[in-house]
Short mmCIF file of C-alpha atoms and ligand atoms in Angstrom, two decimals:
data_model
loop_
_atom_site.label_atom_id
_atom_site.label_comp_id
_atom_site.label_asym_id
_atom_site.label_seq_id
_atom_site.Cartn_x
_atom_site.Cartn_y
_atom_site.Cartn_z
CA MET A 49 0.00 0.00 0.00
CA LEU A 50 0.97 3.60 -0.46
CA ILE A 51 0.17 5.44 2.76
CA VAL A 52 0.38 9.17 3.40
CA GLN A 53 0.81 9.96 7.10
CA LYS A 54 0.30 13.44 8.48
CA TYR A 55 1.47 14.29 11.99
CA GLY A 56 -0.04 17.32 13.72
CA GLY A 57 1.65 19.75 16.08
CA THR A 58 1.25 17.74 19.30
CA SER A 59 2.48 14.59 17.53
CA VAL A 60 5.81 16.33 16.78
CA GLY A 61 5.67 18.58 19.87
CA ASN A 62 9.16 17.70 21.18
CA VAL A 63 12.17 15.53 20.39
CA GLU A 64 10.69 12.50 22.17
CA ARG A 65 7.49 12.81 20.17
CA ILE A 66 9.47 13.15 16.93
CA LYS A 67 11.35 9.95 17.78
CA ALA A 68 8.00 8.20 18.33
CA VAL A 69 6.79 9.47 14.94
CA ALA A 70 9.95 8.17 13.27
CA GLU A 71 9.35 4.75 14.87
CA ARG A 72 5.78 4.66 13.62
CA VAL A 73 6.82 5.65 10.09
CA VAL A 74 9.52 2.97 10.04
CA GLN A 75 7.07 0.40 11.40
CA THR A 76 4.66 1.20 8.55
CA LYS A 77 7.46 0.96 6.02
CA LYS A 78 8.58 -2.41 7.44
CA GLN A 79 5.08 -3.76 6.88
CA ASN A 80 5.75 -3.54 3.16
CA ASN A 81 4.17 -0.14 2.55
CA ASP A 82 5.45 2.96 0.84
CA VAL A 83 5.11 5.95 3.14
CA ALA A 84 5.07 9.70 2.50
CA VAL A 85 5.04 11.87 5.61
CA ILE A 86 3.62 15.37 6.11
CA VAL A 87 4.35 17.29 9.32
CA SER A 88 2.94 20.32 11.09
CA ALA A 89 5.00 22.79 13.06
CA MET A 90 5.79 21.71 16.63
CA SER A 91 2.78 22.58 18.81
CA GLY A 92 2.61 26.27 19.72
CA GLU A 93 5.22 27.23 17.12
CA THR A 94 2.87 28.90 14.61
CA ASP A 95 1.19 30.86 17.42
CA LYS A 96 4.59 31.91 18.72
CA LEU A 97 5.61 33.23 15.29
CA ILE A 98 2.32 35.13 14.93
CA GLY A 99 2.88 36.57 18.42
CA LEU A 100 6.31 37.89 17.38
CA THR A 101 4.89 39.72 14.36
CA ASN A 102 2.12 41.19 16.51
CA LYS A 103 4.80 42.83 18.59
CA LEU A 104 6.19 44.50 15.49
CA SER A 105 3.09 45.37 13.49
CA SER A 106 -0.68 45.35 13.75
CA ASN A 107 -0.95 44.74 10.03
CA PRO A 108 2.04 42.75 8.79
CA ASP A 109 2.40 42.12 5.07
CA GLY A 110 1.03 38.72 4.02
CA ARG A 111 4.05 37.84 1.92
CA GLU A 112 6.42 38.35 4.84
CA MET A 113 4.06 36.53 7.21
CA ASP A 114 4.03 33.50 4.96
CA LEU A 115 7.80 33.18 4.70
CA LEU A 116 7.91 33.37 8.49
CA LEU A 117 5.04 30.94 9.18
CA SER A 118 6.31 28.34 6.70
CA SER A 119 9.49 27.99 8.78
CA GLY A 120 7.74 26.11 11.62
CA GLU A 121 6.88 23.20 9.36
CA ARG A 122 10.35 23.16 7.79
CA ILE A 123 11.93 22.69 11.20
CA SER A 124 9.78 19.67 12.03
CA ALA A 125 10.22 18.17 8.54
CA ALA A 126 14.02 18.28 8.81
CA LEU A 127 14.02 16.98 12.40
CA THR A 128 11.69 14.11 11.49
CA ALA A 129 13.82 13.13 8.50
CA ILE A 130 16.92 13.12 10.73
CA ALA A 131 15.11 10.94 13.30
CA ILE A 132 14.06 8.44 10.58
CA ASN A 133 17.60 8.30 9.19
CA GLU A 134 18.83 7.54 12.68
CA LEU A 135 16.69 4.37 12.64
CA GLY A 136 18.55 3.14 9.59
CA PHE A 137 15.98 4.14 6.96
CA LYS A 138 16.54 6.76 4.29
CA ALA A 139 14.37 9.87 4.58
CA MET A 140 14.50 13.25 2.83
CA SER A 141 12.75 16.43 3.93
CA PHE A 142 11.10 18.78 1.42
CA THR A 143 9.46 22.20 1.49
CA GLY A 144 6.17 22.90 -0.26
CA ARG A 145 8.03 24.42 -3.16
CA GLN A 146 10.32 21.42 -3.57
CA VAL A 147 7.34 19.11 -4.02
CA GLY A 148 5.72 21.50 -6.49
CA ILE A 149 2.70 22.75 -4.55
CA VAL A 150 1.58 25.80 -6.51
CA THR A 151 -1.06 28.07 -4.99
CA ASP A 152 -2.85 31.31 -5.77
CA GLU A 153 -1.56 34.55 -4.29
CA ALA A 154 -3.93 34.83 -1.33
CA HIS A 155 -1.23 35.05 1.33
CA THR A 156 -1.96 33.34 4.69
CA LYS A 157 -4.99 31.53 3.21
CA ALA A 158 -3.82 30.43 -0.22
CA ARG A 159 -5.63 27.82 -2.31
CA ILE A 160 -3.76 24.99 -3.98
CA GLU A 161 -3.87 25.23 -7.78
CA ARG A 162 -1.78 22.24 -8.68
CA ILE A 163 0.79 19.77 -7.39
CA SER A 164 3.48 18.12 -9.45
CA GLY A 165 4.72 15.85 -6.67
CA GLU A 166 7.63 14.85 -8.94
CA ARG A 167 10.26 14.73 -6.23
CA VAL A 168 8.00 12.82 -3.88
CA LYS A 169 7.34 10.22 -6.55
CA ARG A 170 11.05 9.96 -7.34
CA ALA A 171 11.95 9.58 -3.67
CA LEU A 172 9.36 6.82 -3.23
CA GLU A 173 10.63 5.01 -6.33
CA ASN A 174 14.08 5.02 -4.80
CA GLY A 175 12.87 3.60 -1.50
CA ILE A 176 13.31 6.95 0.28
CA ILE A 177 10.72 8.24 2.76
CA PRO A 178 9.78 11.80 1.81
CA VAL A 179 9.00 14.08 4.76
CA ILE A 180 7.10 17.13 3.55
CA ALA A 181 6.62 20.41 5.39
CA GLY A 182 2.84 20.90 5.55
CA PHE A 183 0.76 24.06 5.32
CA GLN A 184 2.73 25.71 2.50
CA GLY A 185 3.21 26.21 -1.20
CA VAL A 186 4.52 28.83 -3.60
CA THR A 187 2.86 31.19 -6.04
CA GLU A 188 3.50 31.06 -9.77
CA THR A 189 6.22 33.67 -9.14
CA SER A 190 7.88 31.65 -6.35
CA ASP A 191 6.69 33.58 -3.31
CA VAL A 192 6.03 31.34 -0.32
CA THR A 193 2.37 31.02 0.71
CA THR A 194 0.56 29.26 3.58
CA LEU A 195 -2.78 27.48 3.37
CA GLY A 196 -4.65 28.86 6.41
CA ARG A 197 -4.66 27.59 10.00
CA GLY A 198 -4.75 23.82 10.19
CA GLY A 199 -3.58 23.72 6.56
CA GLY A 200 -1.24 20.79 7.13
CA ASP A 201 -4.27 18.52 6.76
CA LEU A 202 -4.90 19.98 3.32
CA THR A 203 -1.28 19.36 2.27
CA ALA A 204 -1.66 15.73 3.33
CA VAL A 205 -4.93 15.14 1.49
CA ALA A 206 -3.67 16.95 -1.62
CA ILE A 207 -0.43 14.93 -1.68
CA ALA A 208 -2.45 11.74 -1.15
CA ALA A 209 -4.67 12.70 -4.10
CA ALA A 210 -1.68 13.56 -6.30
CA LEU A 211 0.02 10.25 -5.48
CA LYS A 212 -3.26 8.32 -5.70
CA ALA A 213 -2.39 6.94 -2.26
CA ASP A 214 -4.42 4.07 -0.82
CA LEU A 215 -4.86 5.85 2.50
CA CYS A 216 -4.26 9.22 4.11
CA GLU A 217 -3.72 8.91 7.86
CA ILE A 218 -4.09 12.09 9.92
CA TYR A 219 -2.37 11.64 13.28
CA THR A 220 -3.50 13.89 16.09
CA ASP A 221 -4.00 13.80 19.87
CA VAL A 222 -7.56 12.43 19.89
CA ASP A 223 -8.70 8.93 18.96
CA GLY A 224 -10.94 10.05 16.09
CA VAL A 225 -14.29 11.70 15.43
CA TYR A 226 -16.91 11.36 18.17
CA THR A 227 -20.72 11.30 18.08
CA THR A 228 -20.56 14.62 19.92
CA ASP A 229 -18.28 16.68 22.12
CA PRO A 230 -17.08 14.27 24.88
CA ASP A 231 -16.67 17.25 27.21
CA ILE A 232 -20.46 17.66 27.18
CA VAL A 233 -21.42 13.99 26.87
CA PRO A 234 -18.82 11.74 28.53
CA ASP A 235 -20.69 8.82 26.99
CA ALA A 236 -19.94 10.04 23.43
CA LYS A 237 -18.74 7.26 21.18
CA LYS A 238 -15.89 7.23 18.73
CA LEU A 239 -17.20 6.61 15.20
CA ASP A 240 -15.54 3.84 13.20
CA LYS A 241 -16.61 5.34 9.91
CA ILE A 242 -18.18 8.58 8.72
CA ALA A 243 -19.16 9.97 5.28
CA TYR A 244 -17.36 13.03 3.89
CA GLU A 245 -20.62 14.96 3.88
CA GLU A 246 -21.32 14.13 7.52
CA MET A 247 -17.81 15.18 8.44
CA LEU A 248 -18.36 18.52 6.70
CA GLU A 249 -21.65 19.07 8.53
CA LEU A 250 -20.04 18.17 11.84
CA ALA A 251 -17.28 20.68 11.18
CA SER A 252 -18.18 22.69 14.26
CA LEU A 253 -17.07 19.66 16.26
CA GLY A 254 -14.63 18.23 13.78
CA ALA A 255 -12.85 21.45 12.93
CA LYS A 256 -10.47 20.81 15.78
CA VAL A 257 -9.80 17.37 14.33
CA LEU A 258 -9.75 18.02 10.57
CA GLN A 259 -9.51 21.28 8.67
CA THR A 260 -12.78 21.75 6.72
CA ARG A 261 -11.08 22.50 3.42
CA SER A 262 -9.13 19.27 3.63
CA VAL A 263 -12.43 17.36 3.94
CA GLU A 264 -13.84 19.15 0.89
CA PHE A 265 -10.71 18.22 -1.01
CA ALA A 266 -10.85 14.61 0.19
CA LYS A 267 -14.50 14.39 -0.91
CA LYS A 268 -13.76 15.82 -4.33
CA TYR A 269 -10.92 13.40 -5.05
CA GLU A 270 -12.33 10.55 -2.95
CA VAL A 271 -9.24 10.23 -0.79
CA PRO A 272 -9.91 7.78 2.08
CA VAL A 273 -8.85 9.55 5.28
CA VAL A 274 -8.28 8.07 8.73
CA VAL A 275 -8.20 10.32 11.78
CA ARG A 276 -6.30 8.64 14.62
CA SER A 277 -4.06 9.27 17.60
CA SER A 278 -0.28 9.15 17.46
CA PHE A 279 -0.30 8.43 21.20
CA ASN A 280 -1.74 4.90 20.90
CA ASN A 281 -2.54 2.21 18.36
CA ASN A 282 -6.34 2.57 18.27
CA PRO A 283 -7.76 2.31 14.77
CA GLY A 284 -9.35 5.81 14.57
CA THR A 285 -12.21 7.03 12.38
CA LEU A 286 -12.35 6.38 8.65
CA VAL A 287 -13.73 9.29 6.57
CA VAL A 288 -14.95 7.93 3.23
CA LYS A 289 -17.64 8.01 0.57
CA GLU A 290 -21.07 7.16 1.93
CA ASP A 291 -22.09 3.49 1.75
CA GLU A 292 -25.18 1.38 2.50
CA ASP A 293 -24.10 0.65 6.07
CA MET A 294 -24.00 4.34 6.84
CA GLU A 295 -27.53 4.84 5.54
CA LYS A 296 -28.84 2.42 8.13
CA VAL A 297 -27.74 4.80 10.87
CA VAL A 298 -30.18 7.69 10.98
CA VAL A 299 -28.15 10.09 13.10
CA SER A 300 -24.36 9.84 13.21
CA GLY A 301 -23.52 12.85 15.30
CA ILE A 302 -24.66 15.98 17.06
CA ALA A 303 -22.99 19.33 16.49
CA TYR A 304 -23.51 22.64 18.24
CA ASP A 305 -22.52 26.19 17.52
CA LYS A 306 -22.63 28.81 20.25
CA ASN A 307 -21.11 31.40 18.04
CA GLN A 308 -24.17 32.82 16.37
CA ALA A 309 -26.53 35.76 16.81
CA LYS A 310 -30.11 36.09 15.58
CA ILE A 311 -31.57 39.18 13.95
CA THR A 312 -35.32 39.56 13.52
CA ALA A 313 -36.94 42.33 11.49
CA ILE A 314 -40.52 42.61 12.69
CA ALA A 315 -43.45 43.53 10.46
CA VAL A 316 -41.59 44.12 7.21
CA HIS A 317 -43.73 44.79 4.11
CA ASP A 318 -44.52 41.57 2.32
CA ARG A 319 -43.62 42.36 -1.27
CA PRO A 320 -41.03 41.34 -3.85
CA GLY A 321 -37.49 42.66 -3.47
CA ILE A 322 -37.34 43.20 0.29
CA ALA A 323 -35.25 40.12 1.11
CA ALA A 324 -33.03 40.82 -1.89
CA LYS A 325 -32.31 44.33 -0.68
CA LEU A 326 -31.63 43.30 2.90
CA PHE A 327 -29.36 40.36 2.14
CA ASN A 328 -27.48 42.27 -0.54
CA ALA A 329 -26.59 44.87 2.06
CA ILE A 330 -25.53 42.17 4.52
CA ALA A 331 -23.41 40.47 1.85
CA ASP A 332 -21.81 43.78 0.88
CA ALA A 333 -20.58 44.05 4.47
CA ASN A 334 -18.95 40.61 4.05
CA ILE A 335 -21.17 39.09 6.72
CA ILE A 336 -21.93 35.41 6.27
CA VAL A 337 -25.57 34.51 6.86
CA ASP A 338 -26.32 31.00 8.06
CA MET A 339 -30.04 30.39 8.62
CA ILE A 340 -32.88 32.49 7.19
CA VAL A 341 -36.51 32.09 8.19
CA GLN A 342 -39.43 33.97 6.69
CA ASN A 343 -43.07 32.97 6.68
CA VAL A 344 -45.93 34.08 4.42
CA SER A 345 -47.72 36.94 6.08
CA SER A 346 -51.08 36.11 7.57
CA ASP A 347 -52.71 39.37 6.47
CA GLY A 348 -50.92 39.70 3.15
CA LYS A 349 -49.25 42.94 4.24
CA GLU A 350 -46.52 42.33 6.76
CA THR A 351 -44.16 39.54 7.79
CA ASP A 352 -41.14 38.89 10.05
CA ILE A 353 -37.71 37.91 8.73
CA SER A 354 -35.18 36.20 11.02
CA PHE A 355 -31.64 35.22 10.19
CA THR A 356 -28.44 34.22 11.96
CA VAL A 357 -24.89 35.53 11.54
CA PRO A 358 -21.59 34.92 13.36
CA ARG A 359 -21.93 36.48 16.81
CA SER A 360 -19.01 38.83 16.20
CA ASP A 361 -20.98 40.35 13.29
CA GLY A 362 -24.27 40.60 15.22
CA ARG A 363 -24.13 44.31 16.00
CA LYS A 364 -22.98 45.25 12.52
CA ALA A 365 -25.78 43.17 10.99
CA LEU A 366 -28.29 44.79 13.36
CA LYS A 367 -27.27 48.27 12.24
CA ILE A 368 -27.47 47.40 8.55
CA THR A 369 -30.85 45.74 8.98
CA GLU A 370 -32.20 48.72 10.94
CA GLU A 371 -31.14 51.09 8.17
CA ILE A 372 -32.64 48.98 5.40
CA VAL A 373 -35.96 48.13 7.03
CA SER A 374 -36.67 51.54 8.50
CA GLU A 375 -36.93 52.72 4.91
CA LEU A 376 -39.42 49.92 4.40
CA GLY A 377 -41.60 50.76 7.37
CA ALA A 378 -40.71 47.84 9.65
CA LYS A 379 -41.77 48.13 13.30
CA ARG A 380 -38.41 47.22 14.85
CA VAL A 381 -35.35 44.98 14.63
CA ASP A 382 -34.27 42.65 17.45
CA LEU A 383 -30.83 41.20 18.09
CA ARG A 384 -30.36 38.12 20.27
CA GLU A 385 -26.82 37.10 21.07
CA ASP A 386 -27.67 34.37 23.59
CA ILE A 387 -28.62 31.71 21.06
CA ALA A 388 -27.09 28.42 19.98
CA LYS A 389 -27.63 26.13 17.02
CA VAL A 390 -27.80 22.41 17.69
CA SER A 391 -27.77 20.06 14.69
CA ILE A 392 -28.29 16.38 14.23
CA VAL A 393 -26.43 14.96 11.24
CA GLY A 394 -26.65 11.69 9.34
CA VAL A 395 -26.78 10.46 5.75
CA GLY A 396 -29.44 7.96 6.89
CA MET A 397 -31.94 10.84 7.09
CA ARG A 398 -32.28 10.59 3.32
CA THR A 399 -34.03 7.26 3.70
CA HIS A 400 -35.75 7.54 7.10
CA SER A 401 -38.77 9.52 8.18
CA GLY A 402 -39.77 10.88 11.57
CA VAL A 403 -36.30 12.16 12.44
CA ALA A 404 -37.36 15.80 12.77
CA ALA A 405 -40.42 14.80 14.80
CA LYS A 406 -38.22 12.87 17.22
CA MET A 407 -35.84 15.79 17.60
CA PHE A 408 -38.63 18.28 18.32
CA GLU A 409 -40.43 15.90 20.65
CA THR A 410 -37.26 15.37 22.65
CA LEU A 411 -36.76 19.12 23.03
CA ALA A 412 -40.42 19.58 23.99
CA GLU A 413 -40.16 16.91 26.69
CA HIS A 414 -37.39 18.95 28.31
CA GLY A 415 -39.17 22.29 27.94
CA ILE A 416 -36.62 23.60 25.43
CA ASN A 417 -38.16 26.16 23.10
CA ILE A 418 -37.14 26.15 19.43
CA MET A 419 -36.66 29.60 17.89
CA MET A 420 -35.69 28.61 14.37
CA ILE A 421 -35.49 25.39 12.38
CA SER A 422 -33.61 24.63 9.20
CA THR A 423 -33.03 21.41 7.38
CA SER A 424 -30.87 19.97 4.63
CA GLU A 425 -30.93 16.48 3.21
CA ILE A 426 -28.68 15.15 5.96
CA LYS A 427 -29.07 17.69 8.78
CA ILE A 428 -31.72 19.23 11.02
CA SER A 429 -30.75 22.32 12.99
CA SER A 430 -32.66 24.03 15.78
CA VAL A 431 -31.83 27.41 17.24
CA ILE A 432 -32.38 27.52 21.00
CA ASP A 433 -31.53 29.65 24.02
CA SER A 434 -27.78 29.17 24.50
CA LYS A 435 -28.18 28.34 28.19
CA TYR A 436 -29.77 25.04 27.13
CA THR A 437 -26.99 24.01 24.71
CA GLU A 438 -25.43 21.31 26.89
CA LEU A 439 -28.81 19.95 27.96
CA THR A 440 -30.03 19.84 24.35
CA VAL A 441 -26.94 18.02 23.12
CA ARG A 442 -27.21 15.55 26.00
CA VAL A 443 -30.91 14.70 25.58
CA LEU A 444 -30.61 14.36 21.79
CA HIS A 445 -27.55 12.14 22.13
CA ASP A 446 -29.63 9.99 24.44
CA ALA A 447 -32.80 10.03 22.33
CA PHE A 448 -30.95 8.88 19.22
CA GLU A 449 -29.05 6.29 21.26
CA LEU A 450 -25.62 7.43 20.18
CA GLY A 451 -23.80 6.70 23.40
CA GLU A 452 -21.41 3.96 24.34
CA GLY A 453 -23.45 3.17 27.47
CA LYS A 454 -26.70 2.59 25.60
CA LYS A 455 -25.16 -0.24 23.70
CA LYS A 456 -23.76 -1.82 26.83
CA LYS A 457 -27.08 -1.55 28.60
CA GLN A 458 -28.86 -3.20 25.70
CA LYS A 459 -26.34 -6.01 25.65
CA ARG A 460 -26.69 -6.58 29.36
CA LYS A 461 -30.46 -6.74 29.05
CA LYS A 462 -30.22 -9.35 26.35
CA LYS A 463 -27.96 -11.50 28.47
CA LYS A 464 -30.37 -11.38 31.39
CA ASN A 465 -33.28 -12.45 29.24
CA PHE A 466 -31.26 -15.32 27.97
CA HIS A 467 -30.60 -16.56 31.48
CA ILE A 468 -34.27 -16.40 32.39
N1 LIG B 45 1.04 24.99 11.80
C1 LIG B 45 -0.18 25.44 11.20
C2 LIG B 45 -1.19 25.85 12.25
O1 LIG B 45 -0.89 25.80 13.44
C3 LIG B 45 -0.74 24.44 10.24
C4 LIG B 45 -1.11 23.09 10.83
O2 LIG B 45 -0.73 22.77 11.94
O3 LIG B 45 -1.77 22.33 10.14
O4 LIG B 45 -2.27 26.26 11.93
MG1 MG B 46 -4.72 20.27 13.07
#
């Protein structure tokens, strides 16, 4: 097999950790695989470099930032190659440029345009383990770029796609992707397998585990990705194309987002062009709108429009909405910053009914009021009062029987019956 292994910041956090990575790489190689390695900067390094520039400038030039930030990954690539060599295997470290990762010119958040991967392929052909500095590329004119925070994941998936690797392993400090945040639900279960689309929808949980853009890339090129820990040998979570097994599971995970605010324009005229005008103004201010809810007016004259935006943009969105709708004779505009969005996600929703009903019933049983609802093919989101976020996540996790404990309980029950 050809395996691409990416090691995150904590996995290469110090010399001991780098030695452990080298051992794992060599172990994989010994099992008759070809291995290409991608590394992140040692944990805290990128933040440290950003901190240094902040001391010098409040608005540093992107080109200079990128040359600086790319250095963290170069250090760990070289150290990892040295550690592998020390174990008697031949490794060679490479920068983004050396492996031909060409990006656009959007410094500090560049997009990959193409990858030649020539030197990686040549190294592999010669039995050498390439160790590639993640998170970086170069523009057409050879300026260094970086791919946005967490961009090492994207390097790994892109290299895996370019090499047509059999597997892309992302090593981190957690065991994989969980049914929900284990800090809220200690009973949360590690998923063995998850569809790309589910992973994207769970991004608010998974973002810490996998960079969203890397998942989009993996989906597009159908790169099988495994998220696993470099601190143990547990198998991790496989992120792949959806299959029949996955459709049998109605809900795979529960995500929450406490970072939203809700704007409601009350009693806006119900006529063509109002929503267009409002959301054009919001878009012009570069504010990203998530949910939008508008009903038909009951009297044919006036209606309410509600929408959510990132909480940090709440006040700005309020001001814009006030300006627009006052011209249109609205009564008033409300801003609520104490809201949260809780979503249940699963590709099985495509083929099962009653999922929304169960979600709403569960919330009703616990006296949790729903302010807004939105749905997609594989997701149902409810906006609630943020003080009920943890409770909501917990009761939904229970209602859809996602926990580890549920399974155990069921098993125990079966056993008892058997004995009787
Ligand atoms: N070192 C970069 C960061 O901290 C990229 C990465 O780790 O993937 O965001
Ligand atoms: Mg990461």
